[in-house]
Coordinates of C-alpha atoms in Angstrom, one line a residue:
X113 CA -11.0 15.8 6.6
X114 CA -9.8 18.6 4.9
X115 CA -8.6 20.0 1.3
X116 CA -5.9 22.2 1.0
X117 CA -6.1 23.4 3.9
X118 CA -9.8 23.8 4.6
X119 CA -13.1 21.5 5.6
X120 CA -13.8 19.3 2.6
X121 CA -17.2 20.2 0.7
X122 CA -19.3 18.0 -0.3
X123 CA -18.9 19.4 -4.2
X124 CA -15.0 19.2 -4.3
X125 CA -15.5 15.1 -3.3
X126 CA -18.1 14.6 -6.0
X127 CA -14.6 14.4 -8.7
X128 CA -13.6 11.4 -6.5
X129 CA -16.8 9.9 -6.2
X130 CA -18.0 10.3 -9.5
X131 CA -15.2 10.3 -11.7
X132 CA -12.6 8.2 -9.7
X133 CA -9.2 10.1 -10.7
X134 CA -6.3 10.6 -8.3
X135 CA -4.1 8.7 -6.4
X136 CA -3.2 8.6 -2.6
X137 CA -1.0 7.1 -0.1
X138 CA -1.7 5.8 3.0
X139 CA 1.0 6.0 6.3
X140 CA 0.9 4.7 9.8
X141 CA 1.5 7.3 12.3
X142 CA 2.5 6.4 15.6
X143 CA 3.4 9.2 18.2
X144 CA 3.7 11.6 15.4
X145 CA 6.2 9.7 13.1
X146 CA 6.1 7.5 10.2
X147 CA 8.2 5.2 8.7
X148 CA 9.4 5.5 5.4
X149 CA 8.2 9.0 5.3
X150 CA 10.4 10.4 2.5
X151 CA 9.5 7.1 0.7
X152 CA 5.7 8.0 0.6
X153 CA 5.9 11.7 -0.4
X154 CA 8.5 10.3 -3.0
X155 CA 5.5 8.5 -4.2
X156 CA 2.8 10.8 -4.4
X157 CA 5.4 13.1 -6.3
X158 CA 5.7 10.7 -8.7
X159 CA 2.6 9.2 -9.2
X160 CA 1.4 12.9 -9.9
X161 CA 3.7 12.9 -12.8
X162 CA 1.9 10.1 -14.2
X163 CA -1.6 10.0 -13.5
X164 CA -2.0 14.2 -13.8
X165 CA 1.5 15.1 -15.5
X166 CA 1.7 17.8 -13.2
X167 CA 4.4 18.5 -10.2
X168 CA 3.4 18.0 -6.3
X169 CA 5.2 19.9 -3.4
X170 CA 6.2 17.6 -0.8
X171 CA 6.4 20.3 1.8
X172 CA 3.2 21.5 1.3
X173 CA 1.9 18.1 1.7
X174 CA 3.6 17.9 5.2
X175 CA 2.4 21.3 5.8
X176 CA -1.5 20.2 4.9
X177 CA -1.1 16.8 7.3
X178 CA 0.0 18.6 10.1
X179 CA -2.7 20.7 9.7
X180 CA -4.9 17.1 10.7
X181 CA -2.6 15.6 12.8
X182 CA -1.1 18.0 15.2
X183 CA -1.7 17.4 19.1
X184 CA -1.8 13.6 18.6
X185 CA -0.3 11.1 20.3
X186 CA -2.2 7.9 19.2
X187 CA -1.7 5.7 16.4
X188 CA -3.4 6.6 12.9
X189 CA -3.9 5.7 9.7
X190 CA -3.4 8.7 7.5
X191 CA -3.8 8.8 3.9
X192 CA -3.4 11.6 1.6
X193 CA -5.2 11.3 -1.7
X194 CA -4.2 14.0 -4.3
X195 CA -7.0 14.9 -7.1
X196 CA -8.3 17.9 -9.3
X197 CA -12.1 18.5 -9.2
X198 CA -12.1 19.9 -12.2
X199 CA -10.8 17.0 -14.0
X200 CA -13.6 14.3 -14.8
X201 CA -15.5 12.7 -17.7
X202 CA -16.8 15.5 -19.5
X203 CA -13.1 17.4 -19.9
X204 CA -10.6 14.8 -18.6
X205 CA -7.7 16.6 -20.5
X206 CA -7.8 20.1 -18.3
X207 CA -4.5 21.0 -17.4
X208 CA -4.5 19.8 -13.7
X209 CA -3.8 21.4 -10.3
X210 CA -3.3 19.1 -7.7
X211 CA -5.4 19.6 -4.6
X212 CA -4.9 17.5 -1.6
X213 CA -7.2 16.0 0.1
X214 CA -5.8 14.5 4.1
X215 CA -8.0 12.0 6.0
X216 CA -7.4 9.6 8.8
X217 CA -8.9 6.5 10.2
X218 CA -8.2 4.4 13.4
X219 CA -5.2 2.3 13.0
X220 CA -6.2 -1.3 13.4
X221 CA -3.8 -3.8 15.5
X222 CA -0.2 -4.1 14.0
X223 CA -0.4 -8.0 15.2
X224 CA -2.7 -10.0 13.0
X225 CA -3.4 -13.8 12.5
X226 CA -1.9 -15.3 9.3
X227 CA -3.7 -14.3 6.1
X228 CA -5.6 -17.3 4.1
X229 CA -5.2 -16.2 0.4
X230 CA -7.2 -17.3 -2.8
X231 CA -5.5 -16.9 -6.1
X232 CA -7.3 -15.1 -8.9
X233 CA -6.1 -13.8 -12.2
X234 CA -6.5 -10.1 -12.4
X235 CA -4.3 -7.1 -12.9
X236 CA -5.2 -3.9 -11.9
X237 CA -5.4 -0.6 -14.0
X238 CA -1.7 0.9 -13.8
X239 CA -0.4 -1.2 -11.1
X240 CA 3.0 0.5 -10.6
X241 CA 0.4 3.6 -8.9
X242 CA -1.4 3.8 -6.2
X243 CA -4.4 5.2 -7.5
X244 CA -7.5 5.6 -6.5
X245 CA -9.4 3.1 -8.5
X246 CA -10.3 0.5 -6.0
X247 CA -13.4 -1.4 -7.7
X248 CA -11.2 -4.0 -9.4
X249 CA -9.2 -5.1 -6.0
X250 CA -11.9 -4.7 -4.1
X251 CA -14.5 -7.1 -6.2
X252 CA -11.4 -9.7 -6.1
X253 CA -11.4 -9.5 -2.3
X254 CA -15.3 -9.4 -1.8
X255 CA -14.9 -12.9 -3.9
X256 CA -12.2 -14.5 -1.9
X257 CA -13.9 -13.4 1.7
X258 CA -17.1 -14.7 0.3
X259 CA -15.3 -18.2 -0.2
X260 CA -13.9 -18.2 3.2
X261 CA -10.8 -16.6 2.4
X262 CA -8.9 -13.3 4.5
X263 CA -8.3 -11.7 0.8
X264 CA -7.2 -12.3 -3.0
X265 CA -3.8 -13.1 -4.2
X266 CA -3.3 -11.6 -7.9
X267 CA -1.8 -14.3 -10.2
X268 CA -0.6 -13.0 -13.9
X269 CA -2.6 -15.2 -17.1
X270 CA 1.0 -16.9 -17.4
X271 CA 1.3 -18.0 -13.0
X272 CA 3.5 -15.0 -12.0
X273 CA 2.1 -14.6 -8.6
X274 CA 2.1 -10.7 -8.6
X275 CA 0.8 -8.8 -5.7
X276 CA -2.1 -9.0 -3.2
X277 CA -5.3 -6.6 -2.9
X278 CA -3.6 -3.5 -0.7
X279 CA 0.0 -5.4 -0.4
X280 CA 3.3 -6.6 -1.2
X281 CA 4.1 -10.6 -1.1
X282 CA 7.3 -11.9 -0.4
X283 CA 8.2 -16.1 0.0
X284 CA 10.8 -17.7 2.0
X285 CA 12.5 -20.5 -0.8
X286 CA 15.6 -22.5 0.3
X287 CA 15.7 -20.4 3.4
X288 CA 16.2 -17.4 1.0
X289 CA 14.2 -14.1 0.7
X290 CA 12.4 -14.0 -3.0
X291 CA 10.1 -11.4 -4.4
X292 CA 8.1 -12.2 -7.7
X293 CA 8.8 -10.3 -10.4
X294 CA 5.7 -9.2 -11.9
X295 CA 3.7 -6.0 -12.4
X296 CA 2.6 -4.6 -9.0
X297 CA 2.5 -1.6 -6.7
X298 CA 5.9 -2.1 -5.1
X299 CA 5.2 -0.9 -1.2
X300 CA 7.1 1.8 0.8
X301 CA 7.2 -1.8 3.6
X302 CA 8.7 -3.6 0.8
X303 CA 11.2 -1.4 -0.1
X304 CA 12.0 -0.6 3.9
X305 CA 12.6 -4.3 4.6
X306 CA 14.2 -4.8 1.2
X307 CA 17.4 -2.2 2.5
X308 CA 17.8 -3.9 5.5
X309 CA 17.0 -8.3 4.1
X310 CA 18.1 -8.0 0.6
X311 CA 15.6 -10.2 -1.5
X312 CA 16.2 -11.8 -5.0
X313 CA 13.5 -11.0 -7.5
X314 CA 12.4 -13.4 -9.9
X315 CA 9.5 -15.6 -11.6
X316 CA 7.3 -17.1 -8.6
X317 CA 4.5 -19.2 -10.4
X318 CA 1.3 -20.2 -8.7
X319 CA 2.4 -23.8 -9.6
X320 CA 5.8 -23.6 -7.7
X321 CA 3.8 -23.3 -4.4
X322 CA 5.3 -26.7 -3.4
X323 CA 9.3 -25.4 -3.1
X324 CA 8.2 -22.5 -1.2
X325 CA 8.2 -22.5 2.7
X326 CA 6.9 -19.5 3.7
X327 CA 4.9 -16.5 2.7
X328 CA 4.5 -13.0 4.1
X329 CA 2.6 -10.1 3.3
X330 CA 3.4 -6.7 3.6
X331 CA 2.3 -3.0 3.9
X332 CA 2.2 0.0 5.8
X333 CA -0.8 -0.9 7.9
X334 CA 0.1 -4.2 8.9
X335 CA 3.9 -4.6 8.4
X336 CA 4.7 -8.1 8.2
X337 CA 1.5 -10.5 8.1
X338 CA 2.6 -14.4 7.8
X339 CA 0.7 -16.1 5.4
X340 CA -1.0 -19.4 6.6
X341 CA -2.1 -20.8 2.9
X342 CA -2.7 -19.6 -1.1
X343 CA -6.1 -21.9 -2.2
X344 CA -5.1 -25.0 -0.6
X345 CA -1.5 -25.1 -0.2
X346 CA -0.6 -24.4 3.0
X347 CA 2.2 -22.9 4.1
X348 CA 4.7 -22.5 7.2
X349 CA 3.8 -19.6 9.7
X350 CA 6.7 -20.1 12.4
X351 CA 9.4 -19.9 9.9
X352 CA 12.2 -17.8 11.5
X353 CA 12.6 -15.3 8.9
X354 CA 9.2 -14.1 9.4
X355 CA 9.8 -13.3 12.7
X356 CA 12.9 -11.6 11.8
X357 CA 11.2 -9.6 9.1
X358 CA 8.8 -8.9 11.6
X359 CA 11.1 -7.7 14.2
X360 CA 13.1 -5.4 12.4
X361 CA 10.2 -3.9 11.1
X362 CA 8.7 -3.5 14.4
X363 CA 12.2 -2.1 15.4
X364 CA 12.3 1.0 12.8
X365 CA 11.7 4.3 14.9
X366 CA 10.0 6.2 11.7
X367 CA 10.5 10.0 10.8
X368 CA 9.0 12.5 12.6
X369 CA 5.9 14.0 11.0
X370 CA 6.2 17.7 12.3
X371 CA 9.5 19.5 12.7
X372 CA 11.4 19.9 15.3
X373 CA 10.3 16.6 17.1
X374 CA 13.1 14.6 18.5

C-alpha cells in the first residue's frame, strides 16, 4: 500500500476514513496486464474532473502501480483510489492535489455460480463516478445477503432496473443484447463487451421480467456472471449468449501494465 510513491501513513488515510472523498478504480491484473487498461485511467482522469475539478496524469499513475506490482506473476486485484488529505469537512473547497493511493487484494476465482438478485429502490450519490462512497451500496447488499440473496439489484422509483451494487447488468430479450437505460456507473467490462456484441439501450422495468430470458452481470472482477433470478423471477443460466459473452471476454489478452512487455 503505498501513496505517491511511498508507504501509506496512518494520518494521510484518516481523509478517506473520516471524510470519505475520492474516487478509485479497481483492475484485474493477470501476468502483468489488464484489460481495458486505457479505459480505466480514462476514468480516473475524468472522474478527477468531477469530483475534485482538478487534472490527473495517467502516466504517473502507471508509474505509481508499477511501483506495487512489479515482479508479479499472479493474478490481482488492483485498485487505485485518488484523494487529497487535505480536503475534508472542515475546508471541503481547498483547491485540490490529487494524491494517489495503489492497493491490491487477492483476485478471487473468474468462474462463479449464477448471482441470485433482490431488487431494491435506491440510487447512489453521483452514479456516473466511481467514487469512494460505499455505505449506500453496501447497506443495500448487507440487506439482500441477509434475505438469502448473492447481492442487490438497484431499481429507479419509476422500474428502470439500473445497475447492481459493484456492476453492470445486461438482459438477453428476443435473443437480443439490451442494456437499461438508467443512471449508473457504466463499467470498463461493459463498454469492452459492448465493442465487440453491440447492445441496444433502452427502458428495462422490473415489471418486464417476464419477456426477458437471460441476465448477466458484469465487471472487472468477475467478467461475465449469469444471473440465476431478480426476487422471484427466475431466469435462464445456459442461454448461449452468456457463454459467448463469457468467452470473448475470457479471450481478450489485456494491455500490458509495465512497458516494454510483449
Amino acid at each position: 500500500m503505498e501513496i505517491n510513491g511511498a508507504p501509506a501513513h496512518p494520518d494521510d488515510l484518516a481523509a478517506l476514513a473520516l471524510s470519505n472523498i475520492g474516487h478509485f478504480t479497481s483492475m484485474r491484473v493477470a501476468d502483468g496486464r489488464v484489460r481495458g487498461l486505457d479505459l480505466h485511467l480514462a476514468r480516473l482522469v475524468r472522474d478527477c474532473r468531477v469530483v475534485f475539478d482538478a487534472e490527473l496524469d495517467p502516466e504517473r499513475v502507471l508509474t505509481l502501480a508499477r511501483r506495487v506490482t512489479d515482479d508479479r506473476h499472479d493474478t490481482f486485484v488492483l485498485r487505485v483510489t485518488v484523494f487529497d488529505p487535505a480536503i475534508g469537512l472542515a475546508d471541503p473547497t481547498a483547491p485540490a492535489t490529487p494524491h494517489i493511493l495503489i492497493t491490491t487484494r487477492p483476485a478471487g476465482p473468474s468462474a462463479l455460480p449464477p448471482l441470485r438478485v433482490s431488487p431494491s429502490v435506491f440510487r447512489r450519490d453521483l452514479p456516473q463516478v466511481k467514487h469512494v462512497g460505499l455505505f449506500g451500496q453496501l447497506q443495500q447488499r448487507r440487506r439482500a445477503m441477509l434475505a438469502g440473496y448473492d447481492d442487490a439489484l438497484f431499481v429507479e422509483p419509476d422500474g428502470r432496473i439500473a445497475e447492481g451494487g459493484t456492476w453492470n447488468i445486461g438482459f438477453v430479450v428476443g435473443d437480443r443484447l439490451v442494456r437499461p437505460d438508467a443512471p449508473c456507473l457504466r463499467g470498463v467490462t461493459a463498454d469492452l463487451l459492448q465493442a465487440r456484441h453491440p447492445a441496444s439501450t433502452r427502458p428495462v422495468r422490473i415489471d418486464e421480467l417476464a419477456s426477458i430470458q437471460a441476465a448477466f452481470a458484469t465487471n472487472t472482477a468477475i467478467g461475465v456472471r449469469p444471473i440465476g433470478a431478480i426476487g422471484e423471477h427466475e431466469l435462464r443460466t445456459d442461454h448461449p449468449l452468456l457463454a459467448t459473452l463469457a468467452d470473448t471476454y475470457r479471450a481478450l489478452p489485456g494491455n500490458p501494465l509495465r512497458p516494454g512487455q510483449g
